[in-house]
Coordinates of C-alpha atoms and ligand atoms in Angstrom, one line a residue:
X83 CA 138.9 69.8 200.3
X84 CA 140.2 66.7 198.5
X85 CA 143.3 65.3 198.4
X86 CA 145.0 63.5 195.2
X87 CA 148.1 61.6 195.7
X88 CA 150.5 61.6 192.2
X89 CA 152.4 58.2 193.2
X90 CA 155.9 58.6 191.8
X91 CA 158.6 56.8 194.2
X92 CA 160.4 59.8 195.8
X93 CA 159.0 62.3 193.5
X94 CA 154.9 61.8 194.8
X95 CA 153.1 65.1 195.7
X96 CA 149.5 66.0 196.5
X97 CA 146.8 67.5 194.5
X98 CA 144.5 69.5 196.6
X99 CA 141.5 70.3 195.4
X100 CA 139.0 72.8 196.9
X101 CA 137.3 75.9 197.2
X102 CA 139.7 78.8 199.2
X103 CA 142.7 76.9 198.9
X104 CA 144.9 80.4 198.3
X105 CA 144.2 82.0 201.3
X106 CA 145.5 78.3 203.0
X107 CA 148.9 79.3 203.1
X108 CA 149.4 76.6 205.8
X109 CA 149.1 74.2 202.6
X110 CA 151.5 76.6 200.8
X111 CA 154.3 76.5 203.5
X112 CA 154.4 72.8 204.5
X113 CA 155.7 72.6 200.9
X114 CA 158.6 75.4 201.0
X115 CA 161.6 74.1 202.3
X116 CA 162.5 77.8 203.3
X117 CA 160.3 81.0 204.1
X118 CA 160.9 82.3 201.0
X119 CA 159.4 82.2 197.2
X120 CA 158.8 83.9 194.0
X121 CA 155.7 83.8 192.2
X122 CA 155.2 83.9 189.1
X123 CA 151.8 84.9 187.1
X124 CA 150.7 86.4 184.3
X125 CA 149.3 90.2 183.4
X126 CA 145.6 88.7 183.3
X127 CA 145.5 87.2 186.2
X128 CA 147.6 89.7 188.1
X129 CA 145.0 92.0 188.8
X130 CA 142.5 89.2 190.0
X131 CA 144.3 87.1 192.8
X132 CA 148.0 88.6 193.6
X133 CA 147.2 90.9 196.1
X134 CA 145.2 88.9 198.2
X135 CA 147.7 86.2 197.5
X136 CA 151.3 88.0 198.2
X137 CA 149.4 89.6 201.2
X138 CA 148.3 86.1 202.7
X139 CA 151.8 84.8 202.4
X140 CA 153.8 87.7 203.3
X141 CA 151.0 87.6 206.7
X142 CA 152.3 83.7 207.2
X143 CA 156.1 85.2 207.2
X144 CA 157.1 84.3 203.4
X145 CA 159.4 86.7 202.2
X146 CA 158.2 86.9 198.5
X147 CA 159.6 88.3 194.7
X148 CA 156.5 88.6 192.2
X149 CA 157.2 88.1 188.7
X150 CA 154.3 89.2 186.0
X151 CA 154.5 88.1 182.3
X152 CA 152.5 89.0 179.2
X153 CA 149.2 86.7 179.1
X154 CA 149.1 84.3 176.5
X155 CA 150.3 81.4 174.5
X156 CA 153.0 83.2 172.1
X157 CA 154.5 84.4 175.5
X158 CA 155.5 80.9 176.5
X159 CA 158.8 81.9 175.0
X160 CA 162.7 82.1 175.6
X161 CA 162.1 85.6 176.2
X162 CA 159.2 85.3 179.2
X163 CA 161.9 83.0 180.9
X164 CA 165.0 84.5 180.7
X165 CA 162.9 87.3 182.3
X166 CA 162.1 84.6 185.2
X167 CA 165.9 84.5 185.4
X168 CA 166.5 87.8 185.5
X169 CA 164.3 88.6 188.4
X170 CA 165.2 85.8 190.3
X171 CA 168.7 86.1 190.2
X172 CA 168.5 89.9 191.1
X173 CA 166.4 89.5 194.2
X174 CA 169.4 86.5 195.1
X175 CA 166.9 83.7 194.4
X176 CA 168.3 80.7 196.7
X177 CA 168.0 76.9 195.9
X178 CA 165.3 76.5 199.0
X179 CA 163.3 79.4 197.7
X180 CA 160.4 77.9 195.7
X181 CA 158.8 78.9 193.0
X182 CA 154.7 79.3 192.6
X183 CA 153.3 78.9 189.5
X184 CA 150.3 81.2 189.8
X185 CA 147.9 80.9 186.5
X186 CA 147.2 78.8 183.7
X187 CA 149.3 76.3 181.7
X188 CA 151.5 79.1 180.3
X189 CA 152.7 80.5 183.5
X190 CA 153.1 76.7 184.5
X191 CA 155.0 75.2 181.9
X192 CA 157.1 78.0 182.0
X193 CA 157.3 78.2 185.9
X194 CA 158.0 74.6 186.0
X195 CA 160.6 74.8 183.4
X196 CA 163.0 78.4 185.3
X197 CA 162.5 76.0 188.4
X198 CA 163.7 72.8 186.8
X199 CA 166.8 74.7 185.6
X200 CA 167.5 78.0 187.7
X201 CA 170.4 76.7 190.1
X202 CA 170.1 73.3 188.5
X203 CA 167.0 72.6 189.8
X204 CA 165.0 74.2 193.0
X205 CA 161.0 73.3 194.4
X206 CA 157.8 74.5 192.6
X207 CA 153.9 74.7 193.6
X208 CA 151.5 74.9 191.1
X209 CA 148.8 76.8 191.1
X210 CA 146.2 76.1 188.6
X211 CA 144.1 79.1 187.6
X212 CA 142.1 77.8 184.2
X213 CA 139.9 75.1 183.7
X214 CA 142.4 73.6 181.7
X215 CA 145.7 74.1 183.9
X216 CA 143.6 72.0 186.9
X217 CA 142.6 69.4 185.2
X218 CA 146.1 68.7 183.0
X219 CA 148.7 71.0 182.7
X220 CA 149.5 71.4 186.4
X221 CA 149.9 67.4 187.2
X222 CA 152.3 65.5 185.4
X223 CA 155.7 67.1 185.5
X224 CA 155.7 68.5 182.0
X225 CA 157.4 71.5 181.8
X226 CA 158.2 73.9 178.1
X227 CA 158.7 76.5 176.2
X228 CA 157.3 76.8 172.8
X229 CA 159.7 77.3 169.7
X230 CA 158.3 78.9 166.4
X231 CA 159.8 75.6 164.8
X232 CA 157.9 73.9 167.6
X233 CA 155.2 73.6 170.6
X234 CA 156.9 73.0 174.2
X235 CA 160.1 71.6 172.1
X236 CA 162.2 72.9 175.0
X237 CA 161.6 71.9 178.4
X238 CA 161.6 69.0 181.1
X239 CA 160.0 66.6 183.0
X240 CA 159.8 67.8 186.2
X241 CA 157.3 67.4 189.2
X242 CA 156.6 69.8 191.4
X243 CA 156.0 69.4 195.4
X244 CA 152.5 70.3 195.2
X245 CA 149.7 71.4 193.2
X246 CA 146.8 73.8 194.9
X247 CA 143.8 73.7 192.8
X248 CA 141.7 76.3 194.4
X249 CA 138.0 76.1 192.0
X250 CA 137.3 79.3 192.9
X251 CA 139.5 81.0 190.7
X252 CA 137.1 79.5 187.6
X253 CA 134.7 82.3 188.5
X254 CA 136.4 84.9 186.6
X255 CA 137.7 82.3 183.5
X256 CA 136.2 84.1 180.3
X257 CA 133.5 81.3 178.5
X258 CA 136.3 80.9 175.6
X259 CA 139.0 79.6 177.9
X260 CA 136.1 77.5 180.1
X261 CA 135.1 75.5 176.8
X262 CA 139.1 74.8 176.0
X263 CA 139.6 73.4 179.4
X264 CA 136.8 70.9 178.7
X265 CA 138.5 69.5 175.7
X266 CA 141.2 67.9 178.1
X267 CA 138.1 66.7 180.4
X268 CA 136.7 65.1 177.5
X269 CA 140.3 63.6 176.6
X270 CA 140.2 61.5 179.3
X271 CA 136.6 59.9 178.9
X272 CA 137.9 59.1 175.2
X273 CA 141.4 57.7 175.7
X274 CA 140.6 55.6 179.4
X275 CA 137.3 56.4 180.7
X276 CA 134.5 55.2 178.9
X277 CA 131.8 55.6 181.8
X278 CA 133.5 59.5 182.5
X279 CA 132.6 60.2 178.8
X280 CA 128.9 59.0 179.3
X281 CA 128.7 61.0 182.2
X282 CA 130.1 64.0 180.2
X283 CA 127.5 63.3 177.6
X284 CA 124.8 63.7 180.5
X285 CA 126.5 66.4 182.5
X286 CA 128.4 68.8 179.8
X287 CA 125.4 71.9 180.2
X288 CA 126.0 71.7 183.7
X289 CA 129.5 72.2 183.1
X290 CA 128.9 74.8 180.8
X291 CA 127.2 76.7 183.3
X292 CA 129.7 75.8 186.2
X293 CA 127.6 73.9 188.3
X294 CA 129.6 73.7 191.5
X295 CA 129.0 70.2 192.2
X296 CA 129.4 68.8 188.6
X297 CA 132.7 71.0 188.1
X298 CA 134.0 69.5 191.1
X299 CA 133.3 66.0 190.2
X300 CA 134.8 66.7 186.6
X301 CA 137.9 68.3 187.9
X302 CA 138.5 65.0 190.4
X303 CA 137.8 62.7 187.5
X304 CA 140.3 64.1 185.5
X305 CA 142.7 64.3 187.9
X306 CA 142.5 60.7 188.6
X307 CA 142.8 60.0 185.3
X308 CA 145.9 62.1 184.9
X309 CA 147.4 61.1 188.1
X310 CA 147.4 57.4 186.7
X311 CA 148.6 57.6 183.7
X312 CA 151.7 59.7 185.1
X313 CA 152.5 57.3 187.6
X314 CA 152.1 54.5 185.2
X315 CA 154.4 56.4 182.5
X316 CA 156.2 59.3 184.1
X317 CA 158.7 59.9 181.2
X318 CA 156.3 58.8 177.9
X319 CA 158.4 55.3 177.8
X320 CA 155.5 52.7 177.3
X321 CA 153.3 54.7 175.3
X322 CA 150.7 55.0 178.0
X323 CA 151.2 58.5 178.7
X324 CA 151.4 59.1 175.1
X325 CA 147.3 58.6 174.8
X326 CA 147.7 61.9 177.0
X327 CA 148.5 63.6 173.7
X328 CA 145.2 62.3 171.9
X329 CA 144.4 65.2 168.9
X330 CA 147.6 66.8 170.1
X331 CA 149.5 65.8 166.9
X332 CA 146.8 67.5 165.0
X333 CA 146.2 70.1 167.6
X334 CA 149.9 71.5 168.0
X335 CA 150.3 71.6 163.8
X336 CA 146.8 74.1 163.9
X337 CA 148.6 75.9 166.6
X338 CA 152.1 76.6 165.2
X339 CA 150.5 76.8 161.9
X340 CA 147.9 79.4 162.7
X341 CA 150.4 81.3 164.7
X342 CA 150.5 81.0 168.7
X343 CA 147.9 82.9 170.5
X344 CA 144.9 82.2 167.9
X345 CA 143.7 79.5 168.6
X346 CA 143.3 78.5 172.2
X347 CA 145.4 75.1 172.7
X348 CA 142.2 73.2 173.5
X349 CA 140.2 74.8 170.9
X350 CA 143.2 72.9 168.8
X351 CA 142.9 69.8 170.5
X352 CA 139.5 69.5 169.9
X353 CA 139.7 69.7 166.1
X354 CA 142.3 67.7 166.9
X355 CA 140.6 64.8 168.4
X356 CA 138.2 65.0 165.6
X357 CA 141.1 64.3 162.8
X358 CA 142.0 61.1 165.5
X359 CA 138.4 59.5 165.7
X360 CA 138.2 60.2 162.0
X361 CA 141.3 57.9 161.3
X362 CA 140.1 55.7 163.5
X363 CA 136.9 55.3 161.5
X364 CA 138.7 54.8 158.8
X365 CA 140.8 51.7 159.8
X366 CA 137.8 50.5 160.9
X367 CA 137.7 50.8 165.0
X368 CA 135.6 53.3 165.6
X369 CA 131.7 53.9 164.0
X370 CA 129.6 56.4 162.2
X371 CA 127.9 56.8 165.5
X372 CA 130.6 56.7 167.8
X373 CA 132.2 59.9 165.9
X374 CA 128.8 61.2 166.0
X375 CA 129.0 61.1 169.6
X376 CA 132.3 62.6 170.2
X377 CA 131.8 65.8 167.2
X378 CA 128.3 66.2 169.4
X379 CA 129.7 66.7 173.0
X380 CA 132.7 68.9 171.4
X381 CA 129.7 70.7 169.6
X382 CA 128.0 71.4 173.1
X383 CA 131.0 72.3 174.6
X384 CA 130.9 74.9 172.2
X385 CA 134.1 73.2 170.7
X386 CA 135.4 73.7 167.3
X387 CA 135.2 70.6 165.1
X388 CA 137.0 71.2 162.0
X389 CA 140.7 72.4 161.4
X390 CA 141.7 75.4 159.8
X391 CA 142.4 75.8 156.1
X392 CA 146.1 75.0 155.5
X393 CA 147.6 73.4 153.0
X394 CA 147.8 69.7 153.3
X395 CA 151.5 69.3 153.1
X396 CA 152.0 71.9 155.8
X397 CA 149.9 69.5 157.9
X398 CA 152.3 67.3 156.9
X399 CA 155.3 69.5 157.7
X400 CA 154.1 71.2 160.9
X401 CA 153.6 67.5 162.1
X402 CA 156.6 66.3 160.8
X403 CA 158.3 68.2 164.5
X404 CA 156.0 66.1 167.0
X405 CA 157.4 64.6 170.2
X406 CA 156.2 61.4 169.0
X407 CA 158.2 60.9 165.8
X408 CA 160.7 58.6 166.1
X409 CA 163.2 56.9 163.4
X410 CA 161.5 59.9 161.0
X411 CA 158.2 58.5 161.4
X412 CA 155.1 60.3 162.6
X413 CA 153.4 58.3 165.8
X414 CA 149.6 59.2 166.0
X415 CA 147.3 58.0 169.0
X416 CA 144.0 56.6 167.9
X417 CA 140.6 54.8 169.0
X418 CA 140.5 51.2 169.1
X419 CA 137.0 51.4 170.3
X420 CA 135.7 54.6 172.5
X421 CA 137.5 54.8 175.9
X422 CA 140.5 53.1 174.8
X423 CA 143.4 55.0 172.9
X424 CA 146.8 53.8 171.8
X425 CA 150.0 54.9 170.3
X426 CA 151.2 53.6 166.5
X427 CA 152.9 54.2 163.5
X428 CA 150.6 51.9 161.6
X429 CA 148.8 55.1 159.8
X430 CA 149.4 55.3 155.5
X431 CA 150.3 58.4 154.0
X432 CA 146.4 58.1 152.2
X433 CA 144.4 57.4 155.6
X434 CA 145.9 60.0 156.7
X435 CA 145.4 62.7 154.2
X436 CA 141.9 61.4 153.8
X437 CA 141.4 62.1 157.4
X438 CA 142.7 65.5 157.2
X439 CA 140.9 66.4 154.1
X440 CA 137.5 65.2 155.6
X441 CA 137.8 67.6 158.4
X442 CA 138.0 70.9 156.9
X443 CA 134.4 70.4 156.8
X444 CA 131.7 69.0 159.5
X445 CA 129.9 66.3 157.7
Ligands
LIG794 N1 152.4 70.4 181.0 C1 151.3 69.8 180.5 O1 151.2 68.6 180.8 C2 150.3 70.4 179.7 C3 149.1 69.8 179.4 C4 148.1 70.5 178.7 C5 148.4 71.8 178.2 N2 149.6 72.4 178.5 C6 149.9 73.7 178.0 O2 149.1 74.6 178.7 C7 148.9 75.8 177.9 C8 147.4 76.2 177.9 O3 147.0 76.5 179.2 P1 145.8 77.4 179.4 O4 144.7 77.0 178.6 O5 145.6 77.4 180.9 O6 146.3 78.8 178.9 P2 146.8 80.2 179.5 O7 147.7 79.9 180.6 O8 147.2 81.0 178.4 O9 145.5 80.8 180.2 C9 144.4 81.1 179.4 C10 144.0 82.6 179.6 O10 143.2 82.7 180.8 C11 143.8 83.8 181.6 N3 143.5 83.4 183.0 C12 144.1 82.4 183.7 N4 143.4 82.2 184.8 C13 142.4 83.0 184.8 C14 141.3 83.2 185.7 N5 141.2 82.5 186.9 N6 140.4 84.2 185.5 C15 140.5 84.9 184.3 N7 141.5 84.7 183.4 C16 142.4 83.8 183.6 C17 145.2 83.8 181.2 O11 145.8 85.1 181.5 C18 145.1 83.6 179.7 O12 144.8 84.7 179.0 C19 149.5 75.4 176.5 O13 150.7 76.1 176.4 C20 149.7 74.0 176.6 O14 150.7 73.5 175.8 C21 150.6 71.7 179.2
LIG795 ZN1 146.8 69.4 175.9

């Protein structure tokens, strides 16, 4: 097992990573300030890990409420957590019982976000289940719900005391979901980590086939990277963690505008990061080759590179509600060379339309 620290003053927590890690519940309890939890998963990944799970903590003397949502993205809703509610305040949910986020980034952002208001506030684990969800979602303290105006346009930052990232669980991830994970991975390389994207470049088939060794080493990378940047930025104020959200602005319009649920939230970051490095080009930072490079690993990654068919002003309008606006005016995070993103509002209304309209095809 390795350990990650996440160094926020008093809100630090560990990131374990290893193989097993839910049958540790000695790593589970030294987080619970009480003997008591609720976990919360999803209808997927029910059937594949709560049994063992509930019966591993209610063998180590947790007294424990299960709480099992519809799987997917366009269940990251108001409904799904008034649910949460519901359950917990039935089976007299305390302020010391904790919450444990049990799945992928849906189940955490809404975990994270019933724990950050139920009672005002009350301790969460996280419990990454998809490629994805260990290497992002489940560090950082981002917690939301989607709106259909909106993705995660309701939530909170809020860290939880722990995150349990036990690899095995990637077994049983479906191919699809696998390739969408590595989207974030390759975030990193391009926004910070210049020699983690050559090593991607070298090591992306093994990671397609879940080599052991190179998944591991991926999943730690990224968590570095992720750990940094949070404890650098915790609340998006410098524009540091913003380079987090690199192809997001593109990513979350495809999602909302396709309707949640279609395509997979990396799948949209991917096209995503392809709009970005294409913008990028065209103010002159990044080269033919270097956008070469990047369409080429997302390619092998079996990635999509290209964004859906919408109109161009519904772009426009869909990413008219991003986080990043501010004064009314879209923020977009580009490549100053590869391995080094920042935030700006220095884009034209034609860059960016060219850059859109260039990427409905592959060229
Ligand atoms: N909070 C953050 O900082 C942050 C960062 C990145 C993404 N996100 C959010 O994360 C979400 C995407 O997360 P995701 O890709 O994990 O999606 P997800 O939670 O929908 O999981 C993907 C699918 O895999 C299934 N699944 C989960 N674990 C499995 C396993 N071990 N075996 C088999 N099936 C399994 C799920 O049931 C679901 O069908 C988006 O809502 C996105 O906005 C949040
Ligand atoms: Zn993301």
């Amino acid at each position: 097992m390795h350990t990650l620290q996440v160094s926020l003053e008093n809100r630090g927590y560990p990131i374990y990573i290893g193989e097993k890690l839910l049958s540790r519940t000695d790593l589970f309890t030294k987080h619970m300030p009480q003997r008591r939890a609720a976990v919360v998963t999803d209808s997927n990944v029910a059937p594949l890990y709560l049994p063992s799970f509930s019966a591993a903590l209610a063998a180590a003397g947790v007294e424990l409420t299960t709480i099992v949502i519809p799987a997917g993205e366009q269940h990251k809703d108001w409904h799904s957590l008034n649910s949460i509610f519901d359950t917990l305040l039935a089976a007299r949910s305390e302020r010391k019982t904790t919450l444990i986020a049990l799945g992928g980034g849906v189940v955490g952002d809404l975990t994270g976000f019933a724990a950050a208001t139920y009672l005002r506030g009350v301790p969460f684990i996280q419990v990454p289940t998809t490629l994805l969800a260990l290497v992002d979602s489940s560090v950082g303290g981002k917690t939301a719900i989607n709106h259909p105006l909106g993705k995660n346009m309701i939530g909170a930052f809020y860290q939880p005391q722990a995150v349990l990232a036990d690899t095995v669980t990637l077994a049983t991830l479906p191919a699809r979901e696998l390739s969408a994970g590595l989207a974030e991975v390759i975030k990193y390389g391009l926004i910070r980590d210049l020699d983690f994207f050559e090593w991607l470049e070298t090591n992306i088939d093994a990671l397609m086939i879940r080599d052991p060794a190179a998944m591991a080493y991926a999943i730690q990378r990224s968590c570095e990277n992720k750990a940094a940047v949070v404890a650098a930025d915790e609340r998006e104020e410098t524009g540091e963690r913003a380079t987090l959200n690199l192809g997001h602005t593109f990513g979350h319009a495809i999602e909302s505008g396709v309707g949640y649920g279609q395509w997979l939230h990396g799948e949209a970051v991917a096209a995503g990061m392809v709009v970005a490095a294409r913008l990028s080009k065209k103010m002159g930072m990044l080269g033919a080759d270097d956008l070469g490079r990047i369409v080429s690993i997302l390619e092998r990654a079996r990635l999509p590179v290209t964004i859906p068919v919408m109109e161009l002003d519904r772009y426009l309008e869909l990413m008219g509600h991003d986080k990043k606006v501010e004064g009314g005016k879209l923020r977009f995070i580009l490549m100053k060379a590869m391995g080094q993103a920042y935030l700006t509002a220095d884009v034209t209304q034609d860059q960016l339309a060219s850059a859109l309209n260039d990427s409905f095809k592959r060229d």
